[in-house]
């Protein structure tokens, strides 16, 4: 296993570039299963999760050729029923998004039930509800989901909202399957994340008929087949937000390149409340400028366009040094607070009360050995290490490599003192 060694205290300056979105790329790659013919995807980030999805798709009979940086050419070579190996599917929850395309295109899908993870239970009831509504027969046995359809799926009117609001990947699964169903499908309570809109635009380019893209009501008129298409993956809004927190914490003149601020309204609002001005120049470069002493804030994670749960840990790191008492409440994954214990090791004054983090600002963090527990918690610890006094070692950084492309190279590029080493 590897670790990141960070010497805190450097002032950061320079330009840091945002890569393509992990959470758009994963369902978009799964959607290539729907097409007759070749799709060329661009701006695909080079992440371990992407490499896992590529391996899964190759097992499922998709020929994937890596062309230039971020460019993948994908062509389905068989539509025989097949099963992705447990070893691969169990590594990544997002692999469940091959379920919809497979059952729609091949009439059969067998996918391992995704394991839980440290951010909490990861139920799949909404995925199954959507596919059952379209006429798929679903069985769950021996840790696998088996979905079958006798002939074409049939369009339906589906309410897909869950106890914690919409589900991003359940929306993706149902949307992808509905594109090849016979007749019209209405998905109410659909996720409105930009990643779903990006997926929808790719499906339309393949020949799908979709209305209400990016809204809670998506209407799909099924077509007999879809063709390959060229498509560009959107910028990763969570990576952009992560770099904006780095700029807020330690930046003197950091410019974030490629951020789509229209995807980050709620996050920007919270940053402004804590005392920062967010400026985007005519070249699209984003600066985060400290306008006054950083003060505490209250925020709650919500489905898009609310504050994203994937930026919660990074915000907590920022608030460990803010004057006053902040309260951050998790409405999406109530247990997503594994980073609090690790931040305490760095001297933060944080505690978890029910589904909230209560953060009392301190003057200084001090370096320590800490452990990444999941992708975003790991990123939050790297941010903390960059401002902590002394040396911080972040262990189990394979979590971070799942969702951040060359994180230490990018941060070194703006002056951070950070190196990767064997643990
Ligand atoms: C996507 O996961 C993202 N992953 C997550 O990002 C993100 O945190 C999450 O959406 C919420 O925005 C990808 O897109 C690959 P959900 P997903 O289904 O789709 C409940 C990261 O760090 N739920 O939208 O799996 C669920 O328990 C990752 O990049 C059900 O109740 O999440 C949660 O409370 C972490 N039943 C809420 O919905 C279901 O069938 C939202 O989950 C499915 C979900």
Coordinates of C-alpha atoms and ligand atoms in Angstrom, one line a residue:
X1 CA 0.0 0.0 0.0
X2 CA 1.1 3.6 -0.5
X3 CA 0.9 6.8 1.4
X4 CA 1.2 10.5 0.8
X5 CA 3.7 12.5 2.8
X6 CA 2.8 16.2 3.1
X7 CA 4.8 19.0 4.6
X8 CA 2.2 21.6 5.7
X9 CA 2.4 25.4 5.6
X10 CA 3.3 26.1 1.9
X11 CA 1.4 28.9 0.3
X12 CA -0.1 27.7 -2.9
X13 CA -0.1 29.5 -6.2
X14 CA -0.5 28.6 -9.9
X15 CA -3.1 26.9 -12.0
X16 CA -4.6 23.5 -11.3
X17 CA -6.7 21.7 -13.9
X18 CA -9.9 19.8 -13.3
X19 CA -10.2 16.4 -15.0
X20 CA -13.3 14.8 -16.5
X21 CA -16.0 13.6 -14.1
X22 CA -15.7 10.2 -12.5
X23 CA -19.4 10.1 -11.7
X24 CA -20.4 11.0 -15.2
X25 CA -17.9 8.6 -16.9
X26 CA -19.0 5.5 -15.0
X27 CA -22.6 5.4 -16.2
X28 CA -21.6 6.7 -19.6
X29 CA -19.2 3.8 -20.0
X30 CA -22.0 1.4 -19.0
X31 CA -24.3 3.0 -21.6
X32 CA -21.9 1.9 -24.4
X33 CA -23.5 -1.5 -23.8
X34 CA -26.7 -0.2 -25.4
X35 CA -25.1 0.8 -28.8
X36 CA -24.7 -1.0 -32.1
X37 CA -21.4 0.4 -33.4
X38 CA -18.5 2.5 -32.0
X39 CA -18.6 5.3 -29.4
X40 CA -15.7 7.6 -28.8
X41 CA -15.6 9.1 -25.4
X42 CA -13.3 12.0 -24.5
X43 CA -12.3 13.8 -21.3
X44 CA -12.5 10.4 -19.5
X45 CA -10.4 10.7 -16.3
X46 CA -7.6 8.2 -15.7
X47 CA -8.7 6.7 -12.4
X48 CA -8.7 3.3 -10.8
X49 CA -12.5 3.3 -10.9
X50 CA -12.4 3.8 -14.6
X51 CA -9.9 1.0 -15.1
X52 CA -12.2 -1.3 -13.1
X53 CA -15.2 -0.3 -15.2
X54 CA -13.2 -0.9 -18.4
X55 CA -12.2 -4.4 -17.2
X56 CA -15.9 -5.2 -16.4
X57 CA -17.1 -4.0 -19.8
X58 CA -14.4 -6.0 -21.6
X59 CA -15.7 -9.1 -19.6
X60 CA -19.1 -8.2 -20.9
X61 CA -18.0 -8.1 -24.5
X62 CA -17.2 -4.5 -25.2
X63 CA -14.0 -3.9 -27.1
X64 CA -12.4 -0.8 -25.5
X65 CA -9.4 0.8 -27.1
X66 CA -7.5 3.5 -25.2
X67 CA -6.6 6.2 -27.7
X68 CA -5.1 9.6 -26.7
X69 CA -5.2 10.9 -23.1
X70 CA -8.8 10.6 -21.8
X71 CA -10.1 9.1 -25.1
X72 CA -11.7 5.7 -25.2
X73 CA -13.2 4.0 -28.3
X74 CA -15.9 1.5 -27.2
X75 CA -17.6 -1.1 -29.4
X76 CA -19.9 -3.9 -28.4
X77 CA -18.7 -7.2 -29.9
X78 CA -21.3 -9.5 -28.5
X79 CA -24.7 -9.3 -27.0
X80 CA -24.6 -12.8 -25.5
X81 CA -25.6 -12.9 -21.9
X82 CA -22.6 -12.7 -19.7
X83 CA -21.6 -12.0 -16.2
X84 CA -19.0 -9.7 -14.8
X85 CA -16.7 -11.3 -12.3
X86 CA -17.4 -10.9 -8.6
X87 CA -13.8 -9.8 -8.0
X88 CA -14.3 -6.8 -10.2
X89 CA -17.9 -5.9 -9.5
X90 CA -17.4 -6.1 -5.7
X91 CA -14.6 -3.6 -5.9
X92 CA -16.8 -0.8 -7.1
X93 CA -20.5 -0.1 -6.2
X94 CA -20.9 1.9 -9.4
X95 CA -20.6 -1.3 -11.4
X96 CA -24.3 -1.8 -10.7
X97 CA -25.0 0.6 -13.5
X98 CA -24.4 -2.1 -16.1
X99 CA -27.6 -3.7 -14.9
X100 CA -30.0 -1.5 -16.8
X101 CA -28.2 -1.6 -20.2
X102 CA -27.6 -5.4 -20.0
X103 CA -31.2 -6.3 -19.2
X104 CA -32.5 -3.9 -21.9
X105 CA -30.1 -5.0 -24.6
X106 CA -29.6 -8.7 -23.8
X107 CA -32.7 -9.6 -21.8
X108 CA -30.4 -10.9 -19.0
X109 CA -28.1 -9.4 -16.5
X110 CA -26.3 -10.9 -13.5
X111 CA -24.5 -8.4 -11.2
X112 CA -23.0 -8.8 -7.8
X113 CA -24.9 -7.0 -5.1
X114 CA -22.6 -4.1 -4.2
X115 CA -21.1 -4.4 -0.8
X116 CA -21.6 -1.7 1.7
X117 CA -18.9 0.8 2.3
X118 CA -17.7 3.1 5.1
X119 CA -20.0 5.9 4.1
X120 CA -23.0 3.8 5.0
X121 CA -25.5 1.3 3.8
X122 CA -25.8 1.2 0.0
X123 CA -29.3 -0.2 -0.8
X124 CA -30.3 -1.0 -4.3
X125 CA -34.1 -1.1 -3.9
X126 CA -34.7 1.9 -6.2
X127 CA -32.6 0.3 -9.0
X128 CA -34.7 -2.8 -8.7
X129 CA -38.0 -0.8 -8.5
X130 CA -37.2 1.0 -11.7
X131 CA -36.3 -2.1 -13.7
X132 CA -39.2 -4.1 -12.3
X133 CA -41.5 -1.2 -13.4
X134 CA -40.2 -1.7 -16.9
X135 CA -41.1 -5.3 -16.8
X136 CA -37.8 -7.0 -15.8
X137 CA -38.0 -10.0 -13.5
X138 CA -35.5 -9.6 -10.7
X139 CA -34.1 -12.3 -8.4
X140 CA -31.6 -11.8 -5.6
X141 CA -29.7 -14.9 -4.6
X142 CA -26.2 -15.9 -3.5
X143 CA -25.2 -12.2 -3.3
X144 CA -26.1 -11.6 -6.9
X145 CA -28.9 -9.7 -8.7
X146 CA -30.3 -11.5 -11.7
X147 CA -32.5 -9.6 -14.0
X148 CA -34.4 -11.1 -16.9
X149 CA -36.9 -9.8 -19.5
X150 CA -38.8 -11.9 -21.9
X151 CA -38.7 -9.7 -25.0
X152 CA -38.5 -5.9 -24.9
X153 CA -39.0 -4.0 -21.7
X154 CA -42.2 -2.0 -21.6
X155 CA -42.4 1.8 -20.9
X156 CA -43.9 2.8 -17.5
X157 CA -44.6 5.7 -15.2
X158 CA -42.2 5.4 -12.3
X159 CA -41.7 7.3 -9.1
X160 CA -38.1 6.8 -8.2
X161 CA -37.7 9.0 -5.1
X162 CA -36.3 7.3 -2.0
X163 CA -36.3 7.9 1.7
X164 CA -33.2 10.1 1.3
X165 CA -34.3 11.7 -2.0
X166 CA -33.5 10.6 -5.5
X167 CA -30.9 8.0 -6.4
X168 CA -28.2 9.1 -9.0
X169 CA -27.3 5.6 -10.2
X170 CA -30.9 4.2 -9.9
X171 CA -31.9 7.1 -12.2
X172 CA -29.1 6.2 -14.5
X173 CA -30.0 2.5 -14.6
X174 CA -33.7 3.1 -15.2
X175 CA -33.1 5.8 -17.8
X176 CA -30.7 3.7 -19.8
X177 CA -33.1 0.7 -19.8
X178 CA -36.1 2.9 -20.7
X179 CA -34.3 4.1 -23.9
X180 CA -34.8 0.6 -25.5
X181 CA -38.2 -0.1 -23.9
X182 CA -41.3 -0.3 -26.0
X183 CA -43.3 2.8 -25.5
X184 CA -43.1 5.9 -23.2
X185 CA -41.5 6.0 -19.7
X186 CA -41.9 8.8 -17.2
X187 CA -39.4 8.9 -14.3
X188 CA -40.6 11.1 -11.5
X189 CA -38.3 11.9 -8.6
X190 CA -35.3 11.5 -10.9
X191 CA -31.9 12.7 -9.8
X192 CA -31.0 16.1 -11.4
X193 CA -27.2 15.8 -10.9
X194 CA -25.2 17.2 -13.9
X195 CA -23.8 13.7 -14.4
X196 CA -27.3 12.4 -15.2
X197 CA -27.7 15.3 -17.7
X198 CA -24.3 14.4 -19.3
X199 CA -25.4 10.7 -19.5
X200 CA -28.7 11.8 -21.0
X201 CA -27.0 13.9 -23.7
X202 CA -24.9 10.9 -24.7
X203 CA -28.0 8.7 -24.9
X204 CA -29.7 11.4 -27.1
X205 CA -26.5 11.5 -29.3
X206 CA -27.0 7.7 -29.7
X207 CA -30.5 8.2 -30.9
X208 CA -32.6 8.1 -27.7
X209 CA -35.6 10.3 -27.3
X210 CA -35.4 12.0 -23.9
X211 CA -37.3 15.1 -22.5
X212 CA -36.8 16.8 -19.2
X213 CA -33.0 16.3 -19.1
X214 CA -31.7 17.6 -15.8
X215 CA -35.1 17.9 -14.2
X216 CA -36.9 15.7 -11.6
X217 CA -39.3 14.4 -14.4
X218 CA -37.5 12.6 -17.3
X219 CA -39.7 11.4 -20.2
X220 CA -38.3 8.8 -22.5
X221 CA -39.8 7.4 -25.7
X222 CA -38.2 4.0 -26.4
X223 CA -36.5 3.2 -29.7
X224 CA -35.7 -0.2 -31.2
X225 CA -31.9 0.4 -31.2
X226 CA -29.2 2.9 -30.5
X227 CA -26.0 3.6 -32.4
X228 CA -22.6 4.5 -31.3
X229 CA -21.8 8.3 -30.8
X230 CA -19.0 10.6 -29.8
X231 CA -19.3 12.3 -26.5
X232 CA -17.3 14.5 -24.1
X233 CA -17.5 13.9 -20.4
X234 CA -18.2 17.0 -18.3
X235 CA -15.7 18.4 -15.8
X236 CA -15.6 16.9 -12.4
X237 CA -17.5 19.3 -10.1
X238 CA -16.3 17.5 -7.0
X239 CA -12.7 17.6 -7.9
X240 CA -13.2 21.3 -8.8
X241 CA -14.7 21.9 -5.4
X242 CA -11.9 20.0 -3.7
X243 CA -9.3 22.3 -5.4
X244 CA -11.3 25.4 -4.4
X245 CA -11.1 24.3 -0.8
X246 CA -7.3 23.9 -1.2
X247 CA -7.2 27.5 -2.6
X248 CA -9.3 28.7 0.3
X249 CA -7.1 27.0 2.9
X250 CA -3.6 27.8 1.5
X251 CA -3.9 29.7 -1.7
X252 CA -2.1 33.0 -2.4
X253 CA -3.0 33.0 -6.1
X254 CA -4.4 29.7 -7.1
X255 CA -6.4 29.4 -10.3
X256 CA -8.7 26.4 -10.9
X257 CA -9.0 25.6 -14.6
X258 CA -12.0 23.9 -16.1
X259 CA -14.5 24.3 -13.2
X260 CA -18.1 24.6 -14.2
X261 CA -19.4 27.0 -11.5
X262 CA -23.0 26.5 -12.6
X263 CA -22.7 23.0 -11.2
X264 CA -21.5 24.3 -7.8
X265 CA -24.0 26.9 -6.7
X266 CA -24.8 25.6 -3.3
X267 CA -21.1 24.9 -2.6
X268 CA -20.1 28.4 -3.7
X269 CA -22.9 29.9 -1.5
X270 CA -21.4 28.1 1.6
X271 CA -17.9 29.2 0.7
X272 CA -19.1 32.8 0.4
X273 CA -20.9 32.6 3.8
X274 CA -17.6 31.5 5.4
X275 CA -15.9 34.6 4.0
X276 CA -14.5 34.0 0.5
X277 CA -15.2 35.7 -2.8
X278 CA -15.4 33.3 -5.8
X279 CA -14.2 35.0 -9.0
X280 CA -14.1 33.5 -12.5
X281 CA -12.2 35.5 -15.1
X282 CA -12.8 35.8 -18.9
X283 CA -10.6 32.7 -19.4
X284 CA -12.8 30.6 -17.1
X285 CA -10.1 30.5 -14.4
X286 CA -11.6 30.4 -10.9
X287 CA -10.0 32.2 -7.9
X288 CA -11.1 31.8 -4.2
X289 CA -10.2 35.0 -2.4
X290 CA -10.3 35.5 1.4
X291 CA -12.5 38.5 1.9
X292 CA -12.5 38.5 5.8
X293 CA -11.6 36.1 8.6
X294 CA -13.1 32.7 8.0
X295 CA -16.2 32.2 10.1
X296 CA -18.4 29.3 11.0
X297 CA -21.4 28.2 9.0
X298 CA -24.2 25.7 9.0
X299 CA -24.9 23.5 6.0
X300 CA -26.8 20.4 5.1
X301 CA -26.0 18.0 2.3
X302 CA -28.9 17.5 -0.1
X303 CA -29.6 16.1 -3.6
X304 CA -28.6 18.3 -6.4
X305 CA -28.8 21.3 -6.6
X306 CA -28.3 21.2 -2.8
X307 CA -24.9 21.0 -1.1
X308 CA -23.2 17.9 -2.4
X309 CA -22.4 15.1 0.0
X310 CA -19.2 14.5 -1.9
X311 CA -17.9 17.9 -0.8
X312 CA -18.9 17.5 2.9
X313 CA -15.6 16.1 4.2
X314 CA -13.6 18.8 2.3
X315 CA -15.8 21.6 3.8
X316 CA -15.4 20.1 7.3
X317 CA -11.6 20.4 6.9
X318 CA -12.0 24.1 5.9
X319 CA -14.2 24.7 8.9
X320 CA -11.7 23.2 11.4
X321 CA -9.8 26.5 11.2
X322 CA -12.9 28.8 11.0
X323 CA -13.8 31.1 13.9
X324 CA -16.8 29.8 15.9
X325 CA -18.9 26.6 15.9
X326 CA -20.0 25.1 12.6
X327 CA -22.7 22.4 12.1
X328 CA -22.7 20.3 8.9
X329 CA -25.6 17.8 8.6
X330 CA -25.6 14.8 6.3
X331 CA -29.0 14.1 4.7
X332 CA -27.6 11.7 2.1
X333 CA -25.2 9.4 3.9
X334 CA -25.8 10.0 7.7
X335 CA -22.8 8.0 8.7
X336 CA -20.4 9.7 6.3
X337 CA -18.1 11.0 9.0
X338 CA -15.1 8.7 9.2
X339 CA -12.9 11.7 8.5
X340 CA -13.8 13.3 11.9
X341 CA -11.6 10.9 14.0
X342 CA -8.7 11.4 11.6
X343 CA -9.1 15.2 11.6
X344 CA -9.0 15.0 15.4
X345 CA -5.6 13.4 15.2
X346 CA -4.5 16.6 13.3
X347 CA -5.8 18.7 16.2
X348 CA -9.2 19.5 14.9
X349 CA -12.0 20.0 17.5
X350 CA -14.8 18.0 15.8
X351 CA -17.5 15.7 17.0
X352 CA -20.4 13.7 15.5
X353 CA -23.8 14.3 17.0
X354 CA -26.4 12.1 15.3
X355 CA -26.1 12.9 11.5
X356 CA -24.2 16.1 12.1
X357 CA -20.6 17.1 12.5
X358 CA -20.0 19.9 15.0
X359 CA -16.8 21.7 14.4
X360 CA -15.2 24.3 16.7
X361 CA -12.5 26.2 15.0
X362 CA -8.9 26.0 16.2
X363 CA -6.0 28.2 15.5
X364 CA -3.7 25.6 14.0
X365 CA -3.7 21.9 12.9
X366 CA -0.5 19.9 13.5
X367 CA 0.8 17.1 11.3
X368 CA 0.1 13.4 12.1
X369 CA -0.3 10.0 10.6
X370 CA -3.9 9.5 9.4
X371 CA -5.8 7.0 7.3
X372 CA -8.1 7.6 4.4
X373 CA -11.4 5.6 4.8
X374 CA -13.0 6.6 1.6
X375 CA -12.4 8.7 -1.5
X376 CA -13.6 12.1 -0.3
X377 CA -12.5 11.6 3.4
X378 CA -9.0 10.9 2.0
X379 CA -9.1 14.1 -0.1
X380 CA -10.2 16.1 3.0
X381 CA -7.2 14.7 5.0
X382 CA -4.8 15.7 2.2
X383 CA -6.2 19.3 2.3
X384 CA -5.8 19.3 6.1
X385 CA -2.2 18.1 5.8
X386 CA -1.4 20.9 3.4
X387 CA -2.2 23.5 6.2
X388 CA -1.1 21.5 9.2
X389 CA 2.1 22.5 10.9
X390 CA 4.8 19.8 10.3
X391 CA 4.5 16.5 8.5
X392 CA 1.3 14.6 7.7
X393 CA 1.2 11.0 6.3
X394 CA -2.1 9.9 4.7
X395 CA -2.3 6.1 4.5
X396 CA -4.5 3.9 2.3
X397 CA -4.5 6.4 -0.5
X398 CA -5.9 3.8 -2.9
X399 CA -9.2 5.3 -1.8
X400 CA -8.1 8.7 -3.2
X401 CA -6.7 7.2 -6.4
X402 CA -10.3 6.0 -7.2
X403 CA -11.5 9.5 -7.8
X404 CA -8.6 11.9 -8.2
X405 CA -6.3 11.8 -11.2
X406 CA -2.6 12.2 -10.2
X407 CA -3.6 14.2 -7.1
X408 CA 0.0 14.7 -5.8
X409 CA 1.3 15.9 -9.2
X410 CA -1.6 18.4 -9.5
X411 CA -1.1 19.7 -6.0
X412 CA 2.7 19.9 -6.4
X413 CA 2.0 22.0 -9.5
X414 CA 0.6 24.7 -7.3
X415 CA 3.3 24.5 -4.7
X416 CA 2.2 21.8 -2.2
X417 CA 5.0 19.8 -0.7
X418 CA 3.6 16.3 -1.2
X419 CA 5.1 13.0 -2.3
X420 CA 3.9 9.4 -2.7
X421 CA 5.8 6.6 -1.0
X422 CA 5.3 3.0 -0.1
X423 CA 3.7 2.7 3.3
Ligands
LIG1 C1 -23.7 8.5 -6.5 O1 -23.7 7.3 -5.8 C2 -22.2 8.9 -6.5 N1 -21.4 7.9 -7.2 C3 -21.7 9.1 -5.1 O2 -20.4 9.6 -5.2 C4 -22.6 10.2 -4.5 O3 -22.2 10.4 -3.1 C5 -24.1 9.8 -4.5 O4 -24.4 9.6 -5.9 C6 -25.0 10.9 -4.0 O5 -24.8 12.1 -4.7 C7 -21.4 7.7 -8.5 O6 -22.1 8.5 -9.2 C8 -20.5 6.7 -9.1 P1 -27.5 7.4 -4.6 P2 -25.1 6.5 -5.8 O7 -28.1 6.2 -5.1 O8 -25.9 6.6 -7.0 C9 -30.2 6.0 -1.1 C10 -18.1 9.7 -4.7 O9 -17.5 10.0 -3.7 N2 -30.6 4.9 -1.9 O10 -27.7 8.7 -5.2 O11 -24.8 5.1 -5.4 C11 -28.7 6.0 -0.6 O12 -28.6 5.1 0.6 C12 -19.3 8.8 -4.6 O13 -17.8 10.0 -5.9 C13 -31.7 4.1 -1.6 O14 -32.3 4.3 -0.6 O15 -25.9 7.2 -4.6 C14 -28.5 7.4 -0.3 O16 -29.0 7.7 1.0 C15 -19.6 8.4 -3.2 N3 -32.0 3.1 -2.5 C16 -29.3 8.2 -1.3 O17 -30.2 7.3 -1.8 C17 -31.3 2.9 -3.6 O18 -31.7 1.9 -4.4 C18 -28.4 8.7 -2.5 O19 -27.7 7.6 -3.0 C19 -30.2 3.7 -3.9 C20 -29.8 4.7 -3.1

